[in-house]
Amino acid sequence: MLSLLLEREDAFLSGEEISRRLNCSRTAIWKHIKELRKEGYQIEARPKSGYRLVYRPDRVAPEELKPHLRTRSFGRRMQYQECVPSTQLLAHEWAKEGAEEGSLVITEEQTDGKGRMNRIWHSPPHSGIWMSLVLRPPIPVTEAPQLTLMASVAVTRTLRRETGLDVTIKWPNDLLVGGKKICGILTELRGEQDRVQYVVLGIGINVNVTPDFLPKELESIATSLAIEGGRTFQRPLLIAAILKELEEVYEGYLDHGFEPIRILWEEAAGMLGRIITAQTPEGPRRGEAVGLASSGALLLKTEEGTLPVYSSDIQI
Ligand code: BTN
């Protein structure tokens, strides 16, 4: 029903046509109209003319997303709910049950969103992109961190193109605008005998989050595309563009390995040449960020030589 109304844009669609195309009764049409209204769609019903969509709420439901999808497999199978604890958890469950590569879990709101290192990921309703993608790359577990970098490159390229904002990458998984975080990427995997069985790639983007929805403690370190761009963005369009770019970069990674991604990452990173402090399990290490190793580790030039940094918090 929604697809038909969207197809007609702001013209009227007669009850008779709906009835014929959906093969349903007038009573069923009315029931669906009431359901759509409950979800926030404003539909004008006029005797003799039929139905017309006058307002669509900002939703990332499959009906809103699918018309924009240009991918082969990413997002073609989708689970959507208005509110979930965390899309990561649902994607893990789905992957364990055999979800195919490219299966997507997406929501409007998370009540228990997860960040790296067990941090909370703040996910207010209808204002961000909170999604998890199931991948099944035929790679060893040791190479899985490369996927976070691969995803950072794909999302950065898309956001730059679609928003015109100067998005940069902070190793390993933060995307920043003006030094503040707008996106975080969380890669979790299940391995079997050193091979990756599946990966859940979680992407969180503050799209239309307004300052009053950012907790006080995040004000100085987080921002959103809308705050930085001075306008709101249509989430379904952004999601479709991200999935398309991600699928292309991922296929390139599977065909040609990490080297092309490494080069793209170095181009997109906003931290090369900067002096940083990395909190490593062996204590803080200070030096100049000089590049990315083929393993995906950050290369830090220190007084003791150039060190690879594998897992740490970085202060620029
Ligand atoms: C980080 O920067 O620490 C990573 C944040 C990842 C957040 C996303 S939102 C969608 C998916 N579901 C979650 O619970 N987390 C990821």
PDB file of C-alpha atoms in Angstrom, residues 128-300:
ATOM      1  CA  GLY A 128      20.623   8.357  13.202  1.00  0.00           C
ATOM      2  CA  ILE A 129      21.713   5.364  11.208  1.00  0.00           C
ATOM      3  CA  TRP A 130      21.941   2.387  13.537  1.00  0.00           C
ATOM      4  CA  MET A 131      22.584  -0.726  11.507  1.00  0.00           C
ATOM      5  CA  SER A 132      24.476  -4.042  11.503  1.00  0.00           C
ATOM      6  CA  LEU A 133      25.501  -5.984   8.414  1.00  0.00           C
ATOM      7  CA  VAL A 134      26.352  -9.693   8.300  1.00  0.00           C
ATOM      8  CA  LEU A 135      29.471 -10.527   6.271  1.00  0.00           C
ATOM      9  CA  ARG A 136      31.054 -13.902   5.544  1.00  0.00           C
ATOM     10  CA  PRO A 137      34.520 -13.079   4.183  1.00  0.00           C
ATOM     11  CA  PRO A 138      36.733 -16.087   3.431  1.00  0.00           C
ATOM     12  CA  ILE A 139      39.667 -14.693   5.435  1.00  0.00           C
ATOM     13  CA  PRO A 140      41.671 -15.769   8.496  1.00  0.00           C
ATOM     14  CA  VAL A 141      40.601 -14.320  11.850  1.00  0.00           C
ATOM     15  CA  THR A 142      43.877 -12.373  12.090  1.00  0.00           C
ATOM     16  CA  GLU A 143      42.884 -10.287   9.062  1.00  0.00           C
ATOM     17  CA  ALA A 144      39.437  -9.354  10.353  1.00  0.00           C
ATOM     18  CA  PRO A 145      40.554  -5.944  11.766  1.00  0.00           C
ATOM     19  CA  GLN A 146      41.083  -4.908   8.136  1.00  0.00           C
ATOM     20  CA  LEU A 147      37.290  -4.958   7.740  1.00  0.00           C
ATOM     21  CA  THR A 148      36.883  -2.058  10.180  1.00  0.00           C
ATOM     22  CA  LEU A 149      39.305  -0.036   8.076  1.00  0.00           C
ATOM     23  CA  MET A 150      37.595  -1.122   4.875  1.00  0.00           C
ATOM     24  CA  ALA A 151      34.243   0.052   6.272  1.00  0.00           C
ATOM     25  CA  SER A 152      35.745   3.353   7.510  1.00  0.00           C
ATOM     26  CA  VAL A 153      36.992   4.069   3.995  1.00  0.00           C
ATOM     27  CA  ALA A 154      33.628   3.247   2.374  1.00  0.00           C
ATOM     28  CA  VAL A 155      31.561   5.282   4.850  1.00  0.00           C
ATOM     29  CA  THR A 156      33.952   8.255   4.720  1.00  0.00           C
ATOM     30  CA  ARG A 157      33.890   8.365   0.924  1.00  0.00           C
ATOM     31  CA  THR A 158      30.076   8.214   0.896  1.00  0.00           C
ATOM     32  CA  LEU A 159      29.565  10.846   3.570  1.00  0.00           C
ATOM     33  CA  ARG A 160      32.004  13.233   1.898  1.00  0.00           C
ATOM     34  CA  ARG A 161      30.230  12.836  -1.422  1.00  0.00           C
ATOM     35  CA  GLU A 162      26.661  12.972  -0.090  1.00  0.00           C
ATOM     36  CA  THR A 163      27.061  15.739   2.492  1.00  0.00           C
ATOM     37  CA  GLY A 164      30.018  17.778   1.228  1.00  0.00           C
ATOM     38  CA  LEU A 165      31.433  17.718   4.775  1.00  0.00           C
ATOM     39  CA  ASP A 166      35.129  17.198   5.446  1.00  0.00           C
ATOM     40  CA  VAL A 167      34.906  13.775   7.076  1.00  0.00           C
ATOM     41  CA  THR A 168      38.188  12.272   8.275  1.00  0.00           C
ATOM     42  CA  ILE A 169      39.107   8.931   9.849  1.00  0.00           C
ATOM     43  CA  LYS A 170      40.616   8.560  13.287  1.00  0.00           C
ATOM     44  CA  TRP A 171      42.191   5.106  13.593  1.00  0.00           C
ATOM     45  CA  PRO A 172      40.751   2.597  13.865  1.00  0.00           C
ATOM     46  CA  ASN A 173      37.008   3.188  13.713  1.00  0.00           C
ATOM     47  CA  ASP A 174      35.980   6.788  14.332  1.00  0.00           C
ATOM     48  CA  LEU A 175      34.822   9.193  11.655  1.00  0.00           C
ATOM     49  CA  LEU A 176      35.164  12.842  12.594  1.00  0.00           C
ATOM     50  CA  VAL A 177      34.007  16.222  11.366  1.00  0.00           C
ATOM     51  CA  GLY A 178      35.905  19.195  12.776  1.00  0.00           C
ATOM     52  CA  GLY A 179      37.612  16.897  15.284  1.00  0.00           C
ATOM     53  CA  LYS A 180      34.286  15.608  16.709  1.00  0.00           C
ATOM     54  CA  LYS A 181      32.866  12.134  16.244  1.00  0.00           C
ATOM     55  CA  ILE A 182      29.953  11.587  13.863  1.00  0.00           C
ATOM     56  CA  CYS A 183      30.280   7.857  13.241  1.00  0.00           C
ATOM     57  CA  GLY A 184      31.584   4.752  14.973  1.00  0.00           C
ATOM     58  CA  ILE A 185      32.168   1.306  13.491  1.00  0.00           C
ATOM     59  CA  LEU A 186      32.117  -1.884  15.516  1.00  0.00           C
ATOM     60  CA  THR A 187      33.357  -5.141  13.990  1.00  0.00           C
ATOM     61  CA  GLU A 188      32.548  -8.323  15.899  1.00  0.00           C
ATOM     62  CA  LEU A 189      33.245 -11.811  14.633  1.00  0.00           C
ATOM     63  CA  ARG A 190      32.782 -15.454  15.223  1.00  0.00           C
ATOM     64  CA  GLY A 191      35.661 -17.644  14.097  1.00  0.00           C
ATOM     65  CA  GLU A 192      36.076 -21.330  13.525  1.00  0.00           C
ATOM     66  CA  GLN A 193      39.521 -22.933  13.346  1.00  0.00           C
ATOM     67  CA  ASP A 194      41.265 -19.633  12.581  1.00  0.00           C
ATOM     68  CA  ARG A 195      38.819 -18.783   9.766  1.00  0.00           C
ATOM     69  CA  VAL A 196      36.121 -16.167  10.019  1.00  0.00           C
ATOM     70  CA  GLN A 197      32.707 -17.800  10.201  1.00  0.00           C
ATOM     71  CA  TYR A 198      30.861 -14.493  10.109  1.00  0.00           C
ATOM     72  CA  VAL A 199      31.369 -10.839  10.925  1.00  0.00           C
ATOM     73  CA  VAL A 200      28.797  -8.409  12.245  1.00  0.00           C
ATOM     74  CA  LEU A 201      29.723  -4.949  11.029  1.00  0.00           C
ATOM     75  CA  GLY A 202      27.930  -2.346  13.135  1.00  0.00           C
ATOM     76  CA  ILE A 203      27.714   1.219  11.867  1.00  0.00           C
ATOM     77  CA  GLY A 204      26.386   4.099  13.938  1.00  0.00           C
ATOM     78  CA  ILE A 205      26.051   7.559  12.384  1.00  0.00           C
ATOM     79  CA  ASN A 206      24.707  10.674  14.060  1.00  0.00           C
ATOM     80  CA  VAL A 207      22.740  12.029  11.124  1.00  0.00           C
ATOM     81  CA  ASN A 208      19.976  14.395  12.272  1.00  0.00           C
ATOM     82  CA  VAL A 209      20.777  14.247  15.998  1.00  0.00           C
ATOM     83  CA  THR A 210      20.235  17.718  17.478  1.00  0.00           C
ATOM     84  CA  PRO A 211      22.371  19.201  20.269  1.00  0.00           C
ATOM     85  CA  ASP A 212      19.628  18.639  22.881  1.00  0.00           C
ATOM     86  CA  PHE A 213      19.762  14.900  22.127  1.00  0.00           C
ATOM     87  CA  LEU A 214      23.490  14.705  22.760  1.00  0.00           C
ATOM     88  CA  PRO A 215      24.291  13.929  26.387  1.00  0.00           C
ATOM     89  CA  LYS A 216      26.204  16.761  28.141  1.00  0.00           C
ATOM     90  CA  GLU A 217      29.353  14.667  28.524  1.00  0.00           C
ATOM     91  CA  LEU A 218      29.492  14.086  24.753  1.00  0.00           C
ATOM     92  CA  GLU A 219      28.983  17.722  23.722  1.00  0.00           C
ATOM     93  CA  SER A 220      32.676  18.476  23.280  1.00  0.00           C
ATOM     94  CA  ILE A 221      33.556  15.212  21.524  1.00  0.00           C
ATOM     95  CA  ALA A 222      30.523  14.255  19.412  1.00  0.00           C
ATOM     96  CA  THR A 223      28.499  15.970  16.714  1.00  0.00           C
ATOM     97  CA  SER A 224      26.114  15.102  13.874  1.00  0.00           C
ATOM     98  CA  LEU A 225      25.909  15.641  10.133  1.00  0.00           C
ATOM     99  CA  ALA A 226      22.952  18.007  10.677  1.00  0.00           C
ATOM    100  CA  ILE A 227      24.778  20.104  13.283  1.00  0.00           C
ATOM    101  CA  GLU A 228      27.850  20.396  11.054  1.00  0.00           C
ATOM    102  CA  GLY A 229      26.000  20.749   7.749  1.00  0.00           C
ATOM    103  CA  GLY A 230      23.306  23.141   8.999  1.00  0.00           C
ATOM    104  CA  ARG A 231      20.540  21.028   7.416  1.00  0.00           C
ATOM    105  CA  THR A 232      18.917  17.645   7.848  1.00  0.00           C
ATOM    106  CA  PHE A 233      19.703  14.659   5.648  1.00  0.00           C
ATOM    107  CA  GLN A 234      17.382  11.941   4.319  1.00  0.00           C
ATOM    108  CA  ARG A 235      18.515   8.794   6.075  1.00  0.00           C
ATOM    109  CA  PRO A 236      17.187   6.284   3.496  1.00  0.00           C
ATOM    110  CA  LEU A 237      19.225   7.977   0.736  1.00  0.00           C
ATOM    111  CA  LEU A 238      22.367   7.983   2.858  1.00  0.00           C
ATOM    112  CA  ILE A 239      21.911   4.330   3.848  1.00  0.00           C
ATOM    113  CA  ALA A 240      21.427   3.247   0.235  1.00  0.00           C
ATOM    114  CA  ALA A 241      24.545   5.178  -0.816  1.00  0.00           C
ATOM    115  CA  ILE A 242      26.602   3.697   2.036  1.00  0.00           C
ATOM    116  CA  LEU A 243      25.522   0.137   1.262  1.00  0.00           C
ATOM    117  CA  LYS A 244      26.384   0.592  -2.420  1.00  0.00           C
ATOM    118  CA  GLU A 245      29.856   1.986  -1.688  1.00  0.00           C
ATOM    119  CA  LEU A 246      30.458  -0.593   1.039  1.00  0.00           C
ATOM    120  CA  GLU A 247      29.544  -3.450  -1.272  1.00  0.00           C
ATOM    121  CA  GLU A 248      31.908  -2.165  -3.976  1.00  0.00           C
ATOM    122  CA  VAL A 249      34.825  -1.573  -1.610  1.00  0.00           C
ATOM    123  CA  TYR A 250      34.233  -4.962   0.067  1.00  0.00           C
ATOM    124  CA  GLU A 251      34.195  -6.792  -3.278  1.00  0.00           C
ATOM    125  CA  GLY A 252      37.411  -4.976  -4.225  1.00  0.00           C
ATOM    126  CA  TYR A 253      38.914  -6.084  -0.908  1.00  0.00           C
ATOM    127  CA  LEU A 254      37.972  -9.721  -1.531  1.00  0.00           C
ATOM    128  CA  ASP A 255      39.361  -9.600  -5.092  1.00  0.00           C
ATOM    129  CA  HIS A 256      42.525  -7.550  -4.597  1.00  0.00           C
ATOM    130  CA  GLY A 257      43.319  -7.766  -0.874  1.00  0.00           C
ATOM    131  CA  PHE A 258      44.007  -5.005   1.628  1.00  0.00           C
ATOM    132  CA  GLU A 259      46.633  -2.945  -0.254  1.00  0.00           C
ATOM    133  CA  PRO A 260      44.173  -0.765  -2.258  1.00  0.00           C
ATOM    134  CA  ILE A 261      42.180  -0.152   0.949  1.00  0.00           C
ATOM    135  CA  ARG A 262      45.380   0.766   2.789  1.00  0.00           C
ATOM    136  CA  ILE A 263      46.105   3.458   0.185  1.00  0.00           C
ATOM    137  CA  LEU A 264      42.526   4.817   0.293  1.00  0.00           C
ATOM    138  CA  TRP A 265      42.632   4.808   4.102  1.00  0.00           C
ATOM    139  CA  GLU A 266      45.850   6.826   4.172  1.00  0.00           C
ATOM    140  CA  GLU A 267      44.242   9.362   1.814  1.00  0.00           C
ATOM    141  CA  ALA A 268      41.127   9.660   3.983  1.00  0.00           C
ATOM    142  CA  ALA A 269      42.795   9.675   7.394  1.00  0.00           C
ATOM    143  CA  GLY A 270      42.987  13.040   9.043  1.00  0.00           C
ATOM    144  CA  MET A 271      45.687  12.057  11.475  1.00  0.00           C
ATOM    145  CA  LEU A 272      48.785  11.204   9.456  1.00  0.00           C
ATOM    146  CA  GLY A 273      51.698  13.447  10.330  1.00  0.00           C
ATOM    147  CA  ARG A 274      50.065  14.384  13.658  1.00  0.00           C
ATOM    148  CA  ILE A 275      51.600  13.689  17.066  1.00  0.00           C
ATOM    149  CA  ILE A 276      49.395  11.288  18.964  1.00  0.00           C
ATOM    150  CA  THR A 277      49.344   9.307  22.180  1.00  0.00           C
ATOM    151  CA  ALA A 278      48.177   5.717  21.946  1.00  0.00           C
ATOM    152  CA  GLN A 279      47.028   3.921  25.089  1.00  0.00           C
ATOM    153  CA  THR A 280      48.410   0.414  24.570  1.00  0.00           C
ATOM    154  CA  PRO A 281      48.340  -2.578  26.954  1.00  0.00           C
ATOM    155  CA  GLU A 282      52.035  -1.760  27.603  1.00  0.00           C
ATOM    156  CA  GLY A 283      51.209   1.841  28.590  1.00  0.00           C
ATOM    157  CA  PRO A 284      50.923   5.130  26.677  1.00  0.00           C
ATOM    158  CA  ARG A 285      53.045   5.525  23.518  1.00  0.00           C
ATOM    159  CA  ARG A 286      53.645   8.946  21.981  1.00  0.00           C
ATOM    160  CA  GLY A 287      54.778   9.541  18.429  1.00  0.00           C
ATOM    161  CA  GLU A 288      53.884  10.623  14.933  1.00  0.00           C
ATOM    162  CA  ALA A 289      51.174   8.682  13.081  1.00  0.00           C
ATOM    163  CA  VAL A 290      52.918   7.826   9.816  1.00  0.00           C
ATOM    164  CA  GLY A 291      50.696   5.287   8.084  1.00  0.00           C
ATOM    165  CA  LEU A 292      48.986   1.950   8.095  1.00  0.00           C
ATOM    166  CA  ALA A 293      50.747  -1.418   8.108  1.00  0.00           C
ATOM    167  CA  SER A 294      49.516  -4.185   5.788  1.00  0.00           C
ATOM    168  CA  SER A 295      48.029  -5.889   8.877  1.00  0.00           C
ATOM    169  CA  GLY A 296      45.830  -2.836   9.459  1.00  0.00           C
ATOM    170  CA  ALA A 297      47.902  -1.686  12.467  1.00  0.00           C
ATOM    171  CA  LEU A 298      48.602   2.030  12.858  1.00  0.00           C
ATOM    172  CA  LEU A 299      52.289   2.876  12.415  1.00  0.00           C
ATOM    173  CA  LEU A 300      53.630   5.178  15.091  1.00  0.00           C
TER     174      LEU A 300
END
